CSV table of C-alpha atoms and ligand atoms in Angstrom, one decimal:
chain,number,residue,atom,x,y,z
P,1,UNK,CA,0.0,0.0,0.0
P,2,UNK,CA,1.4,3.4,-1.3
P,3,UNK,CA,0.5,6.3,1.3
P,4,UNK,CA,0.7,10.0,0.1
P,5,UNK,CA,0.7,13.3,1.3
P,6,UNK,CA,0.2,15.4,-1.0
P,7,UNK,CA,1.0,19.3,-0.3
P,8,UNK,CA,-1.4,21.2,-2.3
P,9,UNK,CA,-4.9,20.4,-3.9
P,10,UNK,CA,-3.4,20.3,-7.4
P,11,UNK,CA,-0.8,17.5,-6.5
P,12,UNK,CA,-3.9,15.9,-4.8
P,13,UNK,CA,-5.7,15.6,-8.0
P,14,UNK,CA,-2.3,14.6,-9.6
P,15,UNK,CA,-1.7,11.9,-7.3
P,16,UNK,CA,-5.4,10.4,-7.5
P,17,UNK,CA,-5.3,10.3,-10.9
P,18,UNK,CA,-1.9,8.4,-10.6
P,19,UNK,CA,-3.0,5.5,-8.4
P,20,UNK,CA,-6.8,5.7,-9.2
P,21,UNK,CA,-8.9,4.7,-6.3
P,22,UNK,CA,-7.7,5.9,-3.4
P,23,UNK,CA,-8.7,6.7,-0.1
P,24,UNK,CA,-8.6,9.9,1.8
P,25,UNK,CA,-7.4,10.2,5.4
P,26,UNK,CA,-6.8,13.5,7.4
P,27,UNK,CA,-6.3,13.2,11.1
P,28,UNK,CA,-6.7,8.7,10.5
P,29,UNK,CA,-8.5,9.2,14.3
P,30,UNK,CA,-11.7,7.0,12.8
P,31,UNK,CA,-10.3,5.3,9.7
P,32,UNK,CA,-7.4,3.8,10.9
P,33,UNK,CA,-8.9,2.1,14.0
P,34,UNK,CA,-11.3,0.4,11.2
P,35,UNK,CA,-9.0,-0.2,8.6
P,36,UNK,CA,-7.2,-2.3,11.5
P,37,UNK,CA,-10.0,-4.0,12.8
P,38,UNK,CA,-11.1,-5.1,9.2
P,39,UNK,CA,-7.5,-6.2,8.1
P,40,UNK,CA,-8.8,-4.7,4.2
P,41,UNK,CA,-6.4,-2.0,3.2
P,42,UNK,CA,-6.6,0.1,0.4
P,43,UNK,CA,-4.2,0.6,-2.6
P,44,UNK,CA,-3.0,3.6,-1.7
P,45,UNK,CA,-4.2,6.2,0.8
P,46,UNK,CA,-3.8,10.1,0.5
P,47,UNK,CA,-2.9,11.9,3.7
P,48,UNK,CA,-4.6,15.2,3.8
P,49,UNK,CA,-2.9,16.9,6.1
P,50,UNK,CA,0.0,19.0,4.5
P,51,UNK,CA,-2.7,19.7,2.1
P,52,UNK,CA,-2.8,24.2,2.8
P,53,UNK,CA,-5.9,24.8,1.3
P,54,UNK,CA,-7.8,22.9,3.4
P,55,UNK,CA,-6.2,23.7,6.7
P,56,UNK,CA,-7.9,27.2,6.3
P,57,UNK,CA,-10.3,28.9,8.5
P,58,UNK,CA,-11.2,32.1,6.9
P,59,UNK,CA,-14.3,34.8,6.7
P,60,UNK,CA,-15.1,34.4,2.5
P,61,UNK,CA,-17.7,35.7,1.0
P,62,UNK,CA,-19.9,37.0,4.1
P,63,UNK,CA,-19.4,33.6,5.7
P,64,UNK,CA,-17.1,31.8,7.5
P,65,UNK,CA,-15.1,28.9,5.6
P,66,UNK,CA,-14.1,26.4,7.7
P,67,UNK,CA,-11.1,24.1,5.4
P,68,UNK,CA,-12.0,20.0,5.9
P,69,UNK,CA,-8.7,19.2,7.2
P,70,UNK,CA,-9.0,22.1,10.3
P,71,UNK,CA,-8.5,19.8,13.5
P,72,UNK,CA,-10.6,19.8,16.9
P,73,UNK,CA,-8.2,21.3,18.6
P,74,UNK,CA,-7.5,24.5,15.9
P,75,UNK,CA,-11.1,25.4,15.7
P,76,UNK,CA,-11.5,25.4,19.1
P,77,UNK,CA,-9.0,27.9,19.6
P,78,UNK,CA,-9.4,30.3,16.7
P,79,UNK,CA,-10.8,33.5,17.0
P,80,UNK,CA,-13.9,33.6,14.1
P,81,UNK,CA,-15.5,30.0,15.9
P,82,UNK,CA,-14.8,31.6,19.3
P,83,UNK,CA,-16.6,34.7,18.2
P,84,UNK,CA,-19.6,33.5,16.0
P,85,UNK,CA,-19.6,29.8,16.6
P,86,UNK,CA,-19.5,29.0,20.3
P,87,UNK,CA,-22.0,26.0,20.4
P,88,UNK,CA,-19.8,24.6,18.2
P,89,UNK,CA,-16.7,24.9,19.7
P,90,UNK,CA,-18.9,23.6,23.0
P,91,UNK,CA,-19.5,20.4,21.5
P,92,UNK,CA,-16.0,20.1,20.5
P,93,UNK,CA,-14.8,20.7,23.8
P,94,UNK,CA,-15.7,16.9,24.3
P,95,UNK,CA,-15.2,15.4,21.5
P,96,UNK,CA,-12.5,12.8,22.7
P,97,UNK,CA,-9.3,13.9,24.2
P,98,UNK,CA,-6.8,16.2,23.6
P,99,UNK,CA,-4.4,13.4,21.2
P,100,UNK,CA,-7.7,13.2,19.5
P,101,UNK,CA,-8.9,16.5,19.1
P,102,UNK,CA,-5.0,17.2,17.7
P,103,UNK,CA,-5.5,14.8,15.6
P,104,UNK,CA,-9.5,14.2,14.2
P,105,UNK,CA,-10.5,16.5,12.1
P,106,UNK,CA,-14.0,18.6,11.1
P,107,UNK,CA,-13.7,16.9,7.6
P,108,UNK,CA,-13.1,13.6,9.4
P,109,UNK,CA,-16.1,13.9,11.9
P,110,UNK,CA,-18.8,15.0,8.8
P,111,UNK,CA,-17.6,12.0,6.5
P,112,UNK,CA,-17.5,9.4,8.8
P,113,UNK,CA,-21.2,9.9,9.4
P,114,UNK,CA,-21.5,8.6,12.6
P,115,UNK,CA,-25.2,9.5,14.7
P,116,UNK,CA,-22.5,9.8,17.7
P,117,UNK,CA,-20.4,12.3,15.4
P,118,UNK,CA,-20.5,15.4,18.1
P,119,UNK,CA,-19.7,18.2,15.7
P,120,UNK,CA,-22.8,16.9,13.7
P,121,UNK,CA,-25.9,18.4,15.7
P,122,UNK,CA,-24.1,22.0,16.1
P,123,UNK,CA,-23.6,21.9,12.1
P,124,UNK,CA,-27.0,20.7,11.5
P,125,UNK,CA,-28.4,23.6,13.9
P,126,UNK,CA,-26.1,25.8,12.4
P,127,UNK,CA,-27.4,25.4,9.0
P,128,UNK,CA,-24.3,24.6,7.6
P,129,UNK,CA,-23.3,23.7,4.2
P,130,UNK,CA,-20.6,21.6,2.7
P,131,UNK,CA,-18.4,21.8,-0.4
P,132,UNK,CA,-17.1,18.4,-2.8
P,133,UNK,CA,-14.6,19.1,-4.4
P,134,UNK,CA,-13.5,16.9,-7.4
P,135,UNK,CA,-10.4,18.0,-10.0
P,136,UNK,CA,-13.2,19.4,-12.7
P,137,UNK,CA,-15.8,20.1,-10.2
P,138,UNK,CA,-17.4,22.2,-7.0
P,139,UNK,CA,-20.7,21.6,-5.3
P,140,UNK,CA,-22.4,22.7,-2.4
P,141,UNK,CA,-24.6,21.2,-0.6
P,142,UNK,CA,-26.9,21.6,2.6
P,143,UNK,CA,-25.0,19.1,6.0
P,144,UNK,CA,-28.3,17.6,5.8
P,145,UNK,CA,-28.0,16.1,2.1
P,146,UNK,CA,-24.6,15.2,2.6
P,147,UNK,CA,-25.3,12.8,5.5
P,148,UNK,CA,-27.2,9.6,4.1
P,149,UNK,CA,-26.9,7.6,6.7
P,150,UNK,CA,-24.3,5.7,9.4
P,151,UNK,CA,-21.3,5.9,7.9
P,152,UNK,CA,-22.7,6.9,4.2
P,153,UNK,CA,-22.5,10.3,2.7
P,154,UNK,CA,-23.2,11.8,-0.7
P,155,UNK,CA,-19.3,11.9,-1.6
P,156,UNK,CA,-18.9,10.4,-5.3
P,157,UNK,CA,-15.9,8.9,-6.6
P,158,UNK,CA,-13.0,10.8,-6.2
P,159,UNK,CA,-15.1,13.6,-4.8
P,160,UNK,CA,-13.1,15.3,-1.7
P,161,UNK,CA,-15.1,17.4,1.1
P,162,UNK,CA,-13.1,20.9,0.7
P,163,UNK,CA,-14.8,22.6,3.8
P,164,UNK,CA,-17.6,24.0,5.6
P,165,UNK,CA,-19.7,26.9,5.2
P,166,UNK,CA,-21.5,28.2,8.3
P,167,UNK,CA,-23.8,31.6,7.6
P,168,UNK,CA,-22.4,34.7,10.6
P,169,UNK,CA,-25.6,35.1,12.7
P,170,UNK,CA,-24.8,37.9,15.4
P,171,UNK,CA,-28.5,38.3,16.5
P,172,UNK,CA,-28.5,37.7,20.3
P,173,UNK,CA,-29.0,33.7,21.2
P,174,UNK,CA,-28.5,31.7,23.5
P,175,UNK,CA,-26.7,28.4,22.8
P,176,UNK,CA,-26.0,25.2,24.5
P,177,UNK,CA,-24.6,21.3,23.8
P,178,UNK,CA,-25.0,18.3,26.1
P,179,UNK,CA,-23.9,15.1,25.4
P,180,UNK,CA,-24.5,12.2,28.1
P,181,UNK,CA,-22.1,9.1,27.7
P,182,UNK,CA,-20.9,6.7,29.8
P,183,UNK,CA,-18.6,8.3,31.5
P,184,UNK,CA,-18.1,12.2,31.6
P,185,UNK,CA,-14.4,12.1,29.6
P,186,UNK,CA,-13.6,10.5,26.2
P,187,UNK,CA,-17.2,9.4,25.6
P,188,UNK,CA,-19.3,8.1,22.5
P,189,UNK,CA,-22.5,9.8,22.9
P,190,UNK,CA,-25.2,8.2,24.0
P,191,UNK,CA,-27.6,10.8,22.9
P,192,UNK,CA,-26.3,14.1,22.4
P,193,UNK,CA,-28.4,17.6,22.0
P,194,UNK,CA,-27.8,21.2,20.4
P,195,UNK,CA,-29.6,24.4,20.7
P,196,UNK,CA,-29.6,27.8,19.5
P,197,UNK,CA,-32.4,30.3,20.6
P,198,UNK,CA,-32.9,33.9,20.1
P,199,UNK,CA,-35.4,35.7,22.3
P,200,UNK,CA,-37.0,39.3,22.9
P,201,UNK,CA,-35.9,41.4,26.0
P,202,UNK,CA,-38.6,39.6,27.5
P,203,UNK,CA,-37.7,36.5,27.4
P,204,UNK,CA,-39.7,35.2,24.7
P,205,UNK,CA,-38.5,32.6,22.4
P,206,UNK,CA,-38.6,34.1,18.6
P,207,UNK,CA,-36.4,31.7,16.9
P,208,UNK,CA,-34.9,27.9,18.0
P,209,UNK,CA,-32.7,25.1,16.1
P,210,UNK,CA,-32.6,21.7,17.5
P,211,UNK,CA,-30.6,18.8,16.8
P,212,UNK,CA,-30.3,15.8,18.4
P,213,UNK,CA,-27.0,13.2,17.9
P,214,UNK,CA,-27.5,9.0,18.4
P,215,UNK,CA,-30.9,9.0,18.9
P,216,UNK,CA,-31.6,8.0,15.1
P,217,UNK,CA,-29.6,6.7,11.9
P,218,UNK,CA,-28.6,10.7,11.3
P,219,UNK,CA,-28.7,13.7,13.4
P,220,UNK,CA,-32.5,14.7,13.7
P,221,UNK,CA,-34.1,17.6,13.5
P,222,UNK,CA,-37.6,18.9,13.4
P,223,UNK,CA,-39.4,22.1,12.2
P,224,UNK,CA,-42.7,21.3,14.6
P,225,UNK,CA,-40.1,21.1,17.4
P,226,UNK,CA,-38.7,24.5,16.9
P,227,UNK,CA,-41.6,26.0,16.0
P,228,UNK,CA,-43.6,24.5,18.6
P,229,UNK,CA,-41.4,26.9,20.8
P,230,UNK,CA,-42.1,30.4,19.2
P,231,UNK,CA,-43.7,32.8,21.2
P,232,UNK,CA,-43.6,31.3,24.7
P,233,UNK,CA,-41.0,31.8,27.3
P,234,UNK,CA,-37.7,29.6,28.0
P,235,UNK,CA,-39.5,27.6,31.0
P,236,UNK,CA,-40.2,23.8,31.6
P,237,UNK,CA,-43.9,24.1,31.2
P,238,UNK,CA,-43.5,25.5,27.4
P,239,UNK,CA,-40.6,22.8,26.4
P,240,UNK,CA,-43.1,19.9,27.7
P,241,UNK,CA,-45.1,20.6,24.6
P,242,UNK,CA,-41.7,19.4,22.7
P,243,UNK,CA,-41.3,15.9,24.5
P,244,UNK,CA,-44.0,14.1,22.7
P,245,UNK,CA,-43.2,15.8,19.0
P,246,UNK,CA,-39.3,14.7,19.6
P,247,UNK,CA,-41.0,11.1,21.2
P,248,UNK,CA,-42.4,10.6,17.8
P,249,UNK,CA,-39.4,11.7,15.1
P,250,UNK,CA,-36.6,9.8,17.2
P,251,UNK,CA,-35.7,6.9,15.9
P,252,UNK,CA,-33.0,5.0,18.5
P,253,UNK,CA,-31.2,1.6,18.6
P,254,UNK,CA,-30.7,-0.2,21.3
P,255,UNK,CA,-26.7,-1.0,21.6
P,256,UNK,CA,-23.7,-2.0,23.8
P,257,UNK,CA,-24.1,1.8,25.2
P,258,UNK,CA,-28.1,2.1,25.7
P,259,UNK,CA,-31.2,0.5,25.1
P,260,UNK,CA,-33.3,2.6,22.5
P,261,UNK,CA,-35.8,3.2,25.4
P,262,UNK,CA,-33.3,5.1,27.8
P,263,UNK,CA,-32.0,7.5,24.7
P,264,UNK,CA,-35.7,7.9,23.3
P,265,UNK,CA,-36.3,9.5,27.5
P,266,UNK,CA,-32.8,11.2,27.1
P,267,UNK,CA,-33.6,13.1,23.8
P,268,UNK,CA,-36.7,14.8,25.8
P,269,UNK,CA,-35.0,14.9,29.0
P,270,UNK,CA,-32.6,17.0,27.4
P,271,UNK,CA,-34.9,19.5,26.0
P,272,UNK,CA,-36.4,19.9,29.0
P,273,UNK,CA,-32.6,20.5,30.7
P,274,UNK,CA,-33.2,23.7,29.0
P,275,UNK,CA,-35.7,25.3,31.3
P,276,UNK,CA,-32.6,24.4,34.0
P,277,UNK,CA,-29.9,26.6,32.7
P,278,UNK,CA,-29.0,30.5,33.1
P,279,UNK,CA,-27.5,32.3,30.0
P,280,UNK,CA,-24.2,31.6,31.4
P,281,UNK,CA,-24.4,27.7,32.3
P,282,UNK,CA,-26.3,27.6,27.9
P,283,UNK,CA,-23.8,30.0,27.0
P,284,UNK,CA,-25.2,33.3,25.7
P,285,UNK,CA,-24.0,35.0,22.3
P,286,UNK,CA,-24.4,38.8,21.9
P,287,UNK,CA,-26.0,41.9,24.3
P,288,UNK,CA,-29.0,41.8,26.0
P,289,UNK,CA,-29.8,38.3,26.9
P,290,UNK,CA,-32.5,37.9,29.4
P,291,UNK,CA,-34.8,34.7,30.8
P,292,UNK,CA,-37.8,34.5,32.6
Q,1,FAD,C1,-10.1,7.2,21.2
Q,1,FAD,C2,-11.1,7.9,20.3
Q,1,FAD,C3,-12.1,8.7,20.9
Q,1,FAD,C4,-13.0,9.3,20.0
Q,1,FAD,N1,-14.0,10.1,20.6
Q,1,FAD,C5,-14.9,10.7,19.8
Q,1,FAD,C6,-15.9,11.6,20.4
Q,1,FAD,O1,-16.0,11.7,21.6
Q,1,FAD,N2,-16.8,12.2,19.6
Q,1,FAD,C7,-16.7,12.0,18.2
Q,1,FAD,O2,-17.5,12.7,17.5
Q,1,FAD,N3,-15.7,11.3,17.6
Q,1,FAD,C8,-14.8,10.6,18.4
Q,1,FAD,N4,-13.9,9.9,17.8
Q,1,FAD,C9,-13.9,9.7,16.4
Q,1,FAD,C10,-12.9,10.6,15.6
Q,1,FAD,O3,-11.8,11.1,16.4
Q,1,FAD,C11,-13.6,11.9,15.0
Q,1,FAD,O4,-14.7,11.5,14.2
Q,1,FAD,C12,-12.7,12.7,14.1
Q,1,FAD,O5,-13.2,13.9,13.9
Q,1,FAD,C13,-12.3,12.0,12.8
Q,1,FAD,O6,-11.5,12.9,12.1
Q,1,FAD,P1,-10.2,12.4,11.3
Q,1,FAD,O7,-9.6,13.6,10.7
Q,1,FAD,O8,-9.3,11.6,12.2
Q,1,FAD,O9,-10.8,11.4,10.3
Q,1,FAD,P2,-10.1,10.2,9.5
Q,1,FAD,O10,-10.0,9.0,10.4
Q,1,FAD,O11,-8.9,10.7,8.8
Q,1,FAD,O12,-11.2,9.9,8.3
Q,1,FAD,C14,-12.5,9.4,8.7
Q,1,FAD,C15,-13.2,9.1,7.4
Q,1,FAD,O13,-13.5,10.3,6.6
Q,1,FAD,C16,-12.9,10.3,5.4
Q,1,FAD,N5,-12.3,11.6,5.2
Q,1,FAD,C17,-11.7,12.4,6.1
Q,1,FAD,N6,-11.5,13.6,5.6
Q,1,FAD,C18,-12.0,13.7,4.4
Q,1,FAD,C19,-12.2,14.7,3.4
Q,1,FAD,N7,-11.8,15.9,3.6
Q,1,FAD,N8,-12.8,14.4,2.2
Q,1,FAD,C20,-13.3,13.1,2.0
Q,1,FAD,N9,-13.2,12.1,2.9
Q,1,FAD,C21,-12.6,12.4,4.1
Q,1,FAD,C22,-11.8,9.2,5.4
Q,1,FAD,O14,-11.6,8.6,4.2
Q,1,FAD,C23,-12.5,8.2,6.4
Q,1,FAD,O15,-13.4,7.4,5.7
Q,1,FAD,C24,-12.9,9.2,18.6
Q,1,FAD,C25,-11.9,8.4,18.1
Q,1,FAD,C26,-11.0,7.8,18.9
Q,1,FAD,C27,-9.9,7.0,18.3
């Protein structure tokens, strides 16, 4: 097996065409522990990481490109996720470890398609969008089209995710990320959950994304959930009328880490965690941030 590492896109596309199917790995956090369990290698394997256009992290075109091969650890510290992205870098706060968050990368995380993935709910709440990249071609496409399914994705051959494209939003919101596992450190989730909420002065709930990690085959969401939300105050009484919408679009397995019963009470359970938290436990993004 011939391993690459190529140092620009263009010798990327050089060397794919050389050794024709390849397979991509950036941080090898998820692919390599499965390439060893399996004993199947590839013919060759293209390294992503020396690879400078994707290590970006850059405001383009009003939004914020995020490069494929940008690692855990890198987003977490920069500046432009710090300042318009904090539920994401909240979720990636504990994702793994700190060996794995150097390592794993955002491109990693979003291809290998896991329900568990924890950058997936922020991304899906975020709205983001992802762009393929092949040698002759570009395409963009909502996070939500991209994920099929565990572990499947809308990548064609020899198609490369480039990055991520996440819209600036600077109204006021408040934001928050749980995930329960296990164990509180280096956890798979069990079920994990993402929100992002922008209220009046009062208190009143205008806008809300939700997304919920391993309770189903892909990260859910659910229009009826958010909107369900809209007009009534942050309090336990008003997120109750979510728990039997998000009982009936969850979809959970049981497995070694939970039985599909326990995460189907966790994904409302969470919700309802809501009405528990201040601003500053949720995290709160912008002036003016009140609760009743
Ligand atoms: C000990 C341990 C703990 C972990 N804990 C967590 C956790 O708590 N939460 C969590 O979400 N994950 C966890 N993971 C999984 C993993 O670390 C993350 O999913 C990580 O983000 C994967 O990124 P990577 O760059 O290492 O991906 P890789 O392993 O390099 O690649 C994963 C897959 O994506 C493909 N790929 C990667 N980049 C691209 C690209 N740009 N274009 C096309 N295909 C691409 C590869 O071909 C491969 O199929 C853990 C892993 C380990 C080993």
């Amino acid at each position: 097996m011939n391993v690459y590492l190529p140092g620009s896109l263009s010798e990327l596309w050089s060397r794919q065409e050389e050794c024709g199917m390849a397979q991509f790995f950036a941080g090898g956090t998820d692919l390599f522990v499965k390439l060893r369990a399996s004993a199947q290698y590839p013919r060759a394997l293209i390294g992503l990481e020396a690879v400078r256009e994707l290590r970006s992290i850059e405001e383009r075109e009003g939004a914020i490109f995020v490069g494929a091969g940008a690692s855990h650890t890198r987003l977490l510290s920069h500046p432009l996720i710090q300042a318009h992205f904090p539920l994401l870098a909240k979720a990636l706060r504990v994702l793994g470890s700190p060996p794995v968050r150097n390592m794993g990368t955002i491109g990693g995380n979003i291809c290998t398609a896991s329900p568990a993935g924890d950058a997936l709910p922020p991304l899906y709440a975020l709205g983001a969008e992802v762009e393929l990249r092949r040698r002759d071609r570009s395409r963009r496409l909502p996070i939500h089209e991209f994920i099929l399914g565990p572990g499947k994705t809308a990548l064609a051959e020899n198609e490369l995710l480039y990055g991520v494209w996440l819209k600036k939003d600077d109204s006021p919101a408040l934001f928050h990320f749980e995930k329960v596992g296990p164990r509180k450190a280096l956890a798979i989730a069990i079920a994990s959950f993402a929100a992002l909420i922008n209220s009046t002065d009062a208190g009143i709930v205008k806008k809300a994304r939700f997304a919920w990690g391993s309770v189903g085959p892909v990260v859910v969401t659910s229009r009826e959930a958010e909107e369900s939300l809209v007009g009534f105050p942050l309090t336990r009484e008003s997120l109750q009328r979510i728990v039997p919408i998000v009982d009936k679009i969850v979809s959970p397995i049981d497995d070694v880490r939970a039985s599909a019963s326990y995460r189907r009470a966790l994904a409302g359970n969470l919700v309802l965690r809501l009405a528990e938290y201040g601003p500053r436990e949720m995290g709160g993004k912008g002036e003016g941030l009140t609760r009743t």
